[in-house]
Amino acid sequence: MLNIILFGPPGSGKGTQSEKLIKDYHLVHLSTGNILRDEVARQTALGIEAKKLMEAGQLVPDEVVIGMIRNKIAENREAKGFIFDGFPRTTAQAEALDKLLESNDTPVSMLLALEVPEEELKQRLLKRGEIEGRTDDNETTIQNRILEYKVKTSPVADYYKAKGKLVTVPGIGSIEEIYARIRKEVDAAL
Ligand code: AMP
């Protein structure tokens, strides 16, 4: 099984690159951001709670997203592998993911970290806000999301680095250029 964590700050291109990877490698895409936005759209109890945090640019509690991932892994027993997009975002989530995958006998293959300068992230997110209308793509929320990333999420890269699973990829250039770099790393791991 190929289990890839596509990692990086908000606006680094995780969603875009995940879409390409799932097609070429026949993997299941698990994006906690997408699952949460679906809960918000359906106005579930979870969605109503999550919406406030998402609009403030803060992380949703670990147990909520871990539960979501646990269900999705259980629903996809036949999968050839997973792309984790936007998860794990804390070391507690990373530890939980490792346990979940261990019980499936399919560890994380690699954490692919997309590296993009902060100014570029802000420009991309503001542009996406105009095009897609995501309510969390506004200047104040973007600032908070980047801060949450630095404080709570970036340690996840160190966690997998210690396990020899960190692979960094420059996340600037065209979508195709970035994807070619990612493919090279994934193919090397196969
Ligand atoms: P994303 O689409 O991945 O940028 O996620 C949008 C928002 O959903 C984030 O700013 C968080 O509020 C929330 N979220 C998504 N994934 C997670 C996660 N793994 N842990 C905590 N909060 C998350």
mmCIF file of C-alpha atoms and ligand atoms in Angstrom:
data_model
loop_
_atom_site.group_PDB
_atom_site.id
_atom_site.type_symbol
_atom_site.label_atom_id
_atom_site.label_comp_id
_atom_site.label_asym_id
_atom_site.label_seq_id
_atom_site.Cartn_x
_atom_site.Cartn_y
_atom_site.Cartn_z
ATOM 1 C CA MET A 1 0.000 0.000 0.000
ATOM 2 C CA LEU A 2 1.066 3.529 -0.707
ATOM 3 C CA ASN A 3 0.104 5.925 2.086
ATOM 4 C CA ILE A 4 1.197 9.464 1.357
ATOM 5 C CA ILE A 5 0.752 12.477 3.578
ATOM 6 C CA LEU A 6 0.647 15.544 1.349
ATOM 7 C CA PHE A 7 1.841 18.209 3.702
ATOM 8 C CA GLY A 8 2.309 21.962 3.633
ATOM 9 C CA PRO A 9 0.902 25.281 4.811
ATOM 10 C CA PRO A 10 -2.490 26.553 3.637
ATOM 11 C CA GLY A 11 -2.210 27.532 -0.028
ATOM 12 C CA SER A 12 0.750 25.260 -0.766
ATOM 13 C CA GLY A 13 -1.235 23.275 -3.362
ATOM 14 C CA LYS A 14 -2.062 20.106 -1.406
ATOM 15 C CA GLY A 15 -5.595 19.814 -2.825
ATOM 16 C CA THR A 16 -4.542 20.433 -6.433
ATOM 17 C CA GLN A 17 -1.664 17.967 -6.310
ATOM 18 C CA SER A 18 -3.749 15.358 -4.439
ATOM 19 C CA GLU A 19 -6.281 15.329 -7.286
ATOM 20 C CA LYS A 20 -3.519 14.488 -9.750
ATOM 21 C CA LEU A 21 -1.943 11.806 -7.547
ATOM 22 C CA ILE A 22 -5.198 9.920 -6.868
ATOM 23 C CA LYS A 23 -5.823 9.624 -10.629
ATOM 24 C CA ASP A 24 -2.354 8.376 -11.535
ATOM 25 C CA TYR A 25 -1.800 6.045 -8.580
ATOM 26 C CA HIS A 26 -5.426 4.968 -7.918
ATOM 27 C CA LEU A 27 -5.375 6.091 -4.330
ATOM 28 C CA VAL A 28 -8.208 7.230 -2.075
ATOM 29 C CA HIS A 29 -8.172 10.960 -1.300
ATOM 30 C CA LEU A 30 -8.845 11.802 2.350
ATOM 31 C CA SER A 31 -9.092 15.548 2.912
ATOM 32 C CA THR A 32 -10.297 16.510 6.393
ATOM 33 C CA GLY A 33 -10.943 20.071 5.105
ATOM 34 C CA ASN A 34 -13.292 18.709 2.397
ATOM 35 C CA ILE A 35 -15.056 16.394 4.861
ATOM 36 C CA LEU A 36 -15.528 19.304 7.280
ATOM 37 C CA ARG A 37 -16.826 21.637 4.532
ATOM 38 C CA ASP A 38 -19.349 18.947 3.606
ATOM 39 C CA GLU A 39 -20.498 18.773 7.255
ATOM 40 C CA VAL A 40 -20.826 22.575 7.275
ATOM 41 C CA ALA A 41 -22.857 22.553 4.031
ATOM 42 C CA ARG A 42 -25.201 19.881 5.426
ATOM 43 C CA GLN A 43 -25.511 21.874 8.673
ATOM 44 C CA THR A 44 -24.865 18.839 10.872
ATOM 45 C CA ALA A 45 -24.201 19.393 14.591
ATOM 46 C CA LEU A 46 -20.507 18.780 13.892
ATOM 47 C CA GLY A 47 -20.576 21.170 10.933
ATOM 48 C CA ILE A 48 -22.156 23.965 12.968
ATOM 49 C CA GLU A 49 -19.441 23.646 15.635
ATOM 50 C CA ALA A 50 -16.606 23.283 13.112
ATOM 51 C CA LYS A 51 -17.741 26.312 11.064
ATOM 52 C CA LYS A 52 -16.905 28.755 13.877
ATOM 53 C CA LEU A 53 -13.371 27.395 14.236
ATOM 54 C CA MET A 54 -12.768 27.205 10.492
ATOM 55 C CA GLU A 55 -13.886 30.794 9.966
ATOM 56 C CA ALA A 56 -11.565 31.895 12.769
ATOM 57 C CA GLY A 57 -8.686 30.028 11.115
ATOM 58 C CA GLN A 58 -8.319 27.676 14.086
ATOM 59 C CA LEU A 59 -7.944 23.932 14.129
ATOM 60 C CA VAL A 60 -10.904 21.651 14.835
ATOM 61 C CA PRO A 61 -10.293 19.392 17.912
ATOM 62 C CA ASP A 62 -8.041 16.379 17.319
ATOM 63 C CA GLU A 63 -10.648 13.790 18.396
ATOM 64 C CA VAL A 64 -13.103 15.103 15.777
ATOM 65 C CA VAL A 65 -10.755 14.762 12.794
ATOM 66 C CA ILE A 66 -9.200 11.523 14.068
ATOM 67 C CA GLY A 67 -12.697 10.009 14.258
ATOM 68 C CA MET A 68 -13.377 11.096 10.669
ATOM 69 C CA ILE A 69 -10.185 9.512 9.385
ATOM 70 C CA ARG A 70 -10.805 6.324 11.385
ATOM 71 C CA ASN A 71 -14.236 5.946 9.695
ATOM 72 C CA LYS A 72 -12.884 6.665 6.220
ATOM 73 C CA ILE A 73 -10.070 4.128 6.553
ATOM 74 C CA ALA A 74 -12.589 1.533 7.776
ATOM 75 C CA GLU A 75 -14.891 2.315 4.806
ATOM 76 C CA ASN A 76 -12.044 1.820 2.318
ATOM 77 C CA ARG A 77 -10.565 -1.529 3.270
ATOM 78 C CA GLU A 78 -9.956 -2.415 -0.375
ATOM 79 C CA ALA A 79 -8.017 0.773 -1.164
ATOM 80 C CA LYS A 80 -4.585 0.544 -2.797
ATOM 81 C CA GLY A 81 -3.500 3.370 -0.561
ATOM 82 C CA PHE A 82 -4.433 6.813 0.702
ATOM 83 C CA ILE A 83 -3.480 10.410 0.132
ATOM 84 C CA PHE A 84 -3.891 12.270 3.397
ATOM 85 C CA ASP A 85 -4.468 15.929 2.552
ATOM 86 C CA GLY A 86 -4.615 18.397 5.443
ATOM 87 C CA PHE A 87 -4.236 15.594 7.992
ATOM 88 C CA PRO A 88 -2.382 15.118 10.325
ATOM 89 C CA ARG A 89 -2.142 18.731 11.478
ATOM 90 C CA THR A 90 -0.847 18.076 15.013
ATOM 91 C CA THR A 91 1.571 15.511 16.435
ATOM 92 C CA ALA A 92 -1.352 13.963 18.383
ATOM 93 C CA GLN A 93 -3.084 13.404 15.017
ATOM 94 C CA ALA A 94 0.110 11.932 13.575
ATOM 95 C CA GLU A 95 0.415 9.474 16.467
ATOM 96 C CA ALA A 96 -3.240 8.483 16.062
ATOM 97 C CA LEU A 97 -2.781 7.992 12.307
ATOM 98 C CA ASP A 98 0.261 5.784 12.860
ATOM 99 C CA LYS A 99 -1.749 3.632 15.282
ATOM 100 C CA LEU A 100 -4.683 3.373 12.872
ATOM 101 C CA LEU A 101 -2.445 2.356 9.984
ATOM 102 C CA GLU A 102 -0.425 -0.012 12.159
ATOM 103 C CA SER A 103 -3.583 -1.928 12.996
ATOM 104 C CA ASN A 104 -4.150 -2.128 9.219
ATOM 105 C CA ASP A 105 -0.553 -3.274 8.733
ATOM 106 C CA THR A 106 0.110 -0.448 6.232
ATOM 107 C CA PRO A 107 2.337 2.311 7.608
ATOM 108 C CA VAL A 108 2.767 5.853 6.270
ATOM 109 C CA SER A 109 5.053 5.565 3.223
ATOM 110 C CA MET A 110 6.196 9.191 3.234
ATOM 111 C CA LEU A 111 5.331 12.718 4.190
ATOM 112 C CA LEU A 112 5.702 14.927 1.116
ATOM 113 C CA ALA A 113 6.177 18.510 2.275
ATOM 114 C CA LEU A 114 5.458 21.285 -0.240
ATOM 115 C CA GLU A 115 7.641 24.318 0.473
ATOM 116 C CA VAL A 116 6.249 27.728 -0.523
ATOM 117 C CA PRO A 117 7.311 31.200 0.693
ATOM 118 C CA GLU A 118 4.790 32.880 3.005
ATOM 119 C CA GLU A 119 4.107 35.883 0.749
ATOM 120 C CA GLU A 120 3.240 33.561 -2.145
ATOM 121 C CA LEU A 121 0.843 31.598 0.130
ATOM 122 C CA LYS A 122 -1.052 34.758 1.035
ATOM 123 C CA GLN A 123 -1.374 35.848 -2.600
ATOM 124 C CA ARG A 124 -2.612 32.416 -3.684
ATOM 125 C CA LEU A 125 -5.200 32.204 -0.884
ATOM 126 C CA LEU A 126 -6.532 35.708 -1.527
ATOM 127 C CA LYS A 127 -6.877 34.844 -5.224
ATOM 128 C CA ARG A 128 -8.650 31.570 -4.380
ATOM 129 C CA GLY A 129 -10.999 33.532 -2.078
ATOM 130 C CA GLU A 130 -12.020 35.693 -5.049
ATOM 131 C CA ILE A 131 -12.484 32.733 -7.400
ATOM 132 C CA GLU A 132 -13.975 30.018 -5.172
ATOM 133 C CA GLY A 133 -15.505 32.177 -2.437
ATOM 134 C CA ARG A 134 -14.167 30.108 0.466
ATOM 135 C CA THR A 135 -15.106 32.098 3.562
ATOM 136 C CA ASP A 136 -11.793 31.310 5.284
ATOM 137 C CA ASP A 137 -9.744 32.778 2.414
ATOM 138 C CA ASN A 138 -9.783 36.347 3.781
ATOM 139 C CA GLU A 139 -6.829 38.314 5.100
ATOM 140 C CA THR A 140 -7.443 37.900 8.875
ATOM 141 C CA THR A 141 -8.298 34.202 8.693
ATOM 142 C CA ILE A 142 -5.342 33.506 6.387
ATOM 143 C CA GLN A 143 -3.010 35.081 8.958
ATOM 144 C CA ASN A 144 -4.433 32.866 11.724
ATOM 145 C CA ARG A 145 -4.251 29.737 9.577
ATOM 146 C CA ILE A 146 -0.585 30.367 8.793
ATOM 147 C CA LEU A 147 0.103 30.935 12.494
ATOM 148 C CA GLU A 148 -1.706 27.696 13.461
ATOM 149 C CA TYR A 149 0.376 25.927 10.831
ATOM 150 C CA LYS A 150 3.660 27.269 12.200
ATOM 151 C CA VAL A 151 2.880 26.526 15.845
ATOM 152 C CA LYS A 152 0.852 23.298 15.748
ATOM 153 C CA THR A 153 1.329 21.693 12.337
ATOM 154 C CA SER A 154 4.973 22.183 11.345
ATOM 155 C CA PRO A 155 6.127 19.825 14.200
ATOM 156 C CA VAL A 156 4.397 17.005 12.263
ATOM 157 C CA ALA A 157 7.169 17.262 9.630
ATOM 158 C CA ASP A 158 9.799 16.812 12.376
ATOM 159 C CA TYR A 159 7.863 13.841 13.746
ATOM 160 C CA TYR A 160 8.096 12.017 10.391
ATOM 161 C CA LYS A 161 11.635 13.288 9.753
ATOM 162 C CA ALA A 162 12.716 11.413 12.883
ATOM 163 C CA LYS A 163 11.225 8.290 11.302
ATOM 164 C CA GLY A 164 13.145 8.906 8.044
ATOM 165 C CA LYS A 165 9.909 9.582 6.127
ATOM 166 C CA LEU A 166 10.179 13.303 5.327
ATOM 167 C CA VAL A 167 10.568 14.278 1.660
ATOM 168 C CA THR A 168 10.588 17.985 0.773
ATOM 169 C CA VAL A 169 9.515 19.326 -2.614
ATOM 170 C CA PRO A 170 9.720 22.945 -3.816
ATOM 171 C CA GLY A 171 6.082 24.020 -4.223
ATOM 172 C CA ILE A 172 6.702 26.918 -6.589
ATOM 173 C CA GLY A 173 6.478 26.941 -10.393
ATOM 174 C CA SER A 174 3.631 25.658 -12.561
ATOM 175 C CA ILE A 175 1.239 22.971 -11.307
ATOM 176 C CA GLU A 176 2.785 20.533 -13.800
ATOM 177 C CA GLU A 177 6.349 21.355 -12.754
ATOM 178 C CA ILE A 178 5.491 20.761 -9.092
ATOM 179 C CA TYR A 179 3.642 17.565 -9.957
ATOM 180 C CA ALA A 180 6.647 16.236 -11.895
ATOM 181 C CA ARG A 181 8.795 16.703 -8.777
ATOM 182 C CA ILE A 182 6.218 14.886 -6.661
ATOM 183 C CA ARG A 183 5.928 11.986 -9.118
ATOM 184 C CA LYS A 184 9.669 11.541 -9.091
ATOM 185 C CA GLU A 185 9.651 11.127 -5.317
ATOM 186 C CA VAL A 186 6.638 8.816 -5.304
ATOM 187 C CA ASP A 187 8.045 6.614 -8.079
ATOM 188 C CA ALA A 188 11.343 6.366 -6.221
ATOM 189 C CA ALA A 189 9.460 5.033 -3.197
ATOM 190 C CA LEU A 190 7.527 2.376 -5.165
HETATM 191 P P1 AMP B 1 -8.093 22.858 4.636
HETATM 192 O O1 AMP B 1 -9.145 22.731 3.584
HETATM 193 O O2 AMP B 1 -7.263 21.626 4.777
HETATM 194 O O3 AMP B 1 -7.269 24.106 4.487
HETATM 195 O O4 AMP B 1 -8.871 23.006 6.024
HETATM 196 C C1 AMP B 1 -9.761 24.084 6.286
HETATM 197 C C2 AMP B 1 -9.994 24.204 7.784
HETATM 198 O O5 AMP B 1 -10.575 23.001 8.299
HETATM 199 C C3 AMP B 1 -8.740 24.410 8.627
HETATM 200 O O6 AMP B 1 -8.350 25.776 8.685
HETATM 201 C C4 AMP B 1 -9.203 23.887 9.988
HETATM 202 O O7 AMP B 1 -10.056 24.816 10.646
HETATM 203 C C5 AMP B 1 -10.059 22.701 9.583
HETATM 204 N N1 AMP B 1 -9.253 21.450 9.467
HETATM 205 C C6 AMP B 1 -9.013 20.726 8.328
HETATM 206 N N2 AMP B 1 -8.245 19.656 8.583
HETATM 207 C C7 AMP B 1 -7.981 19.692 9.907
HETATM 208 C C8 AMP B 1 -7.219 18.870 10.792
HETATM 209 N N3 AMP B 1 -6.556 17.800 10.337
HETATM 210 N N4 AMP B 1 -7.166 19.216 12.106
HETATM 211 C C9 AMP B 1 -7.824 20.278 12.578
HETATM 212 N N5 AMP B 1 -8.546 21.114 11.804
HETATM 213 C C10 AMP B 1 -8.631 20.825 10.480
#
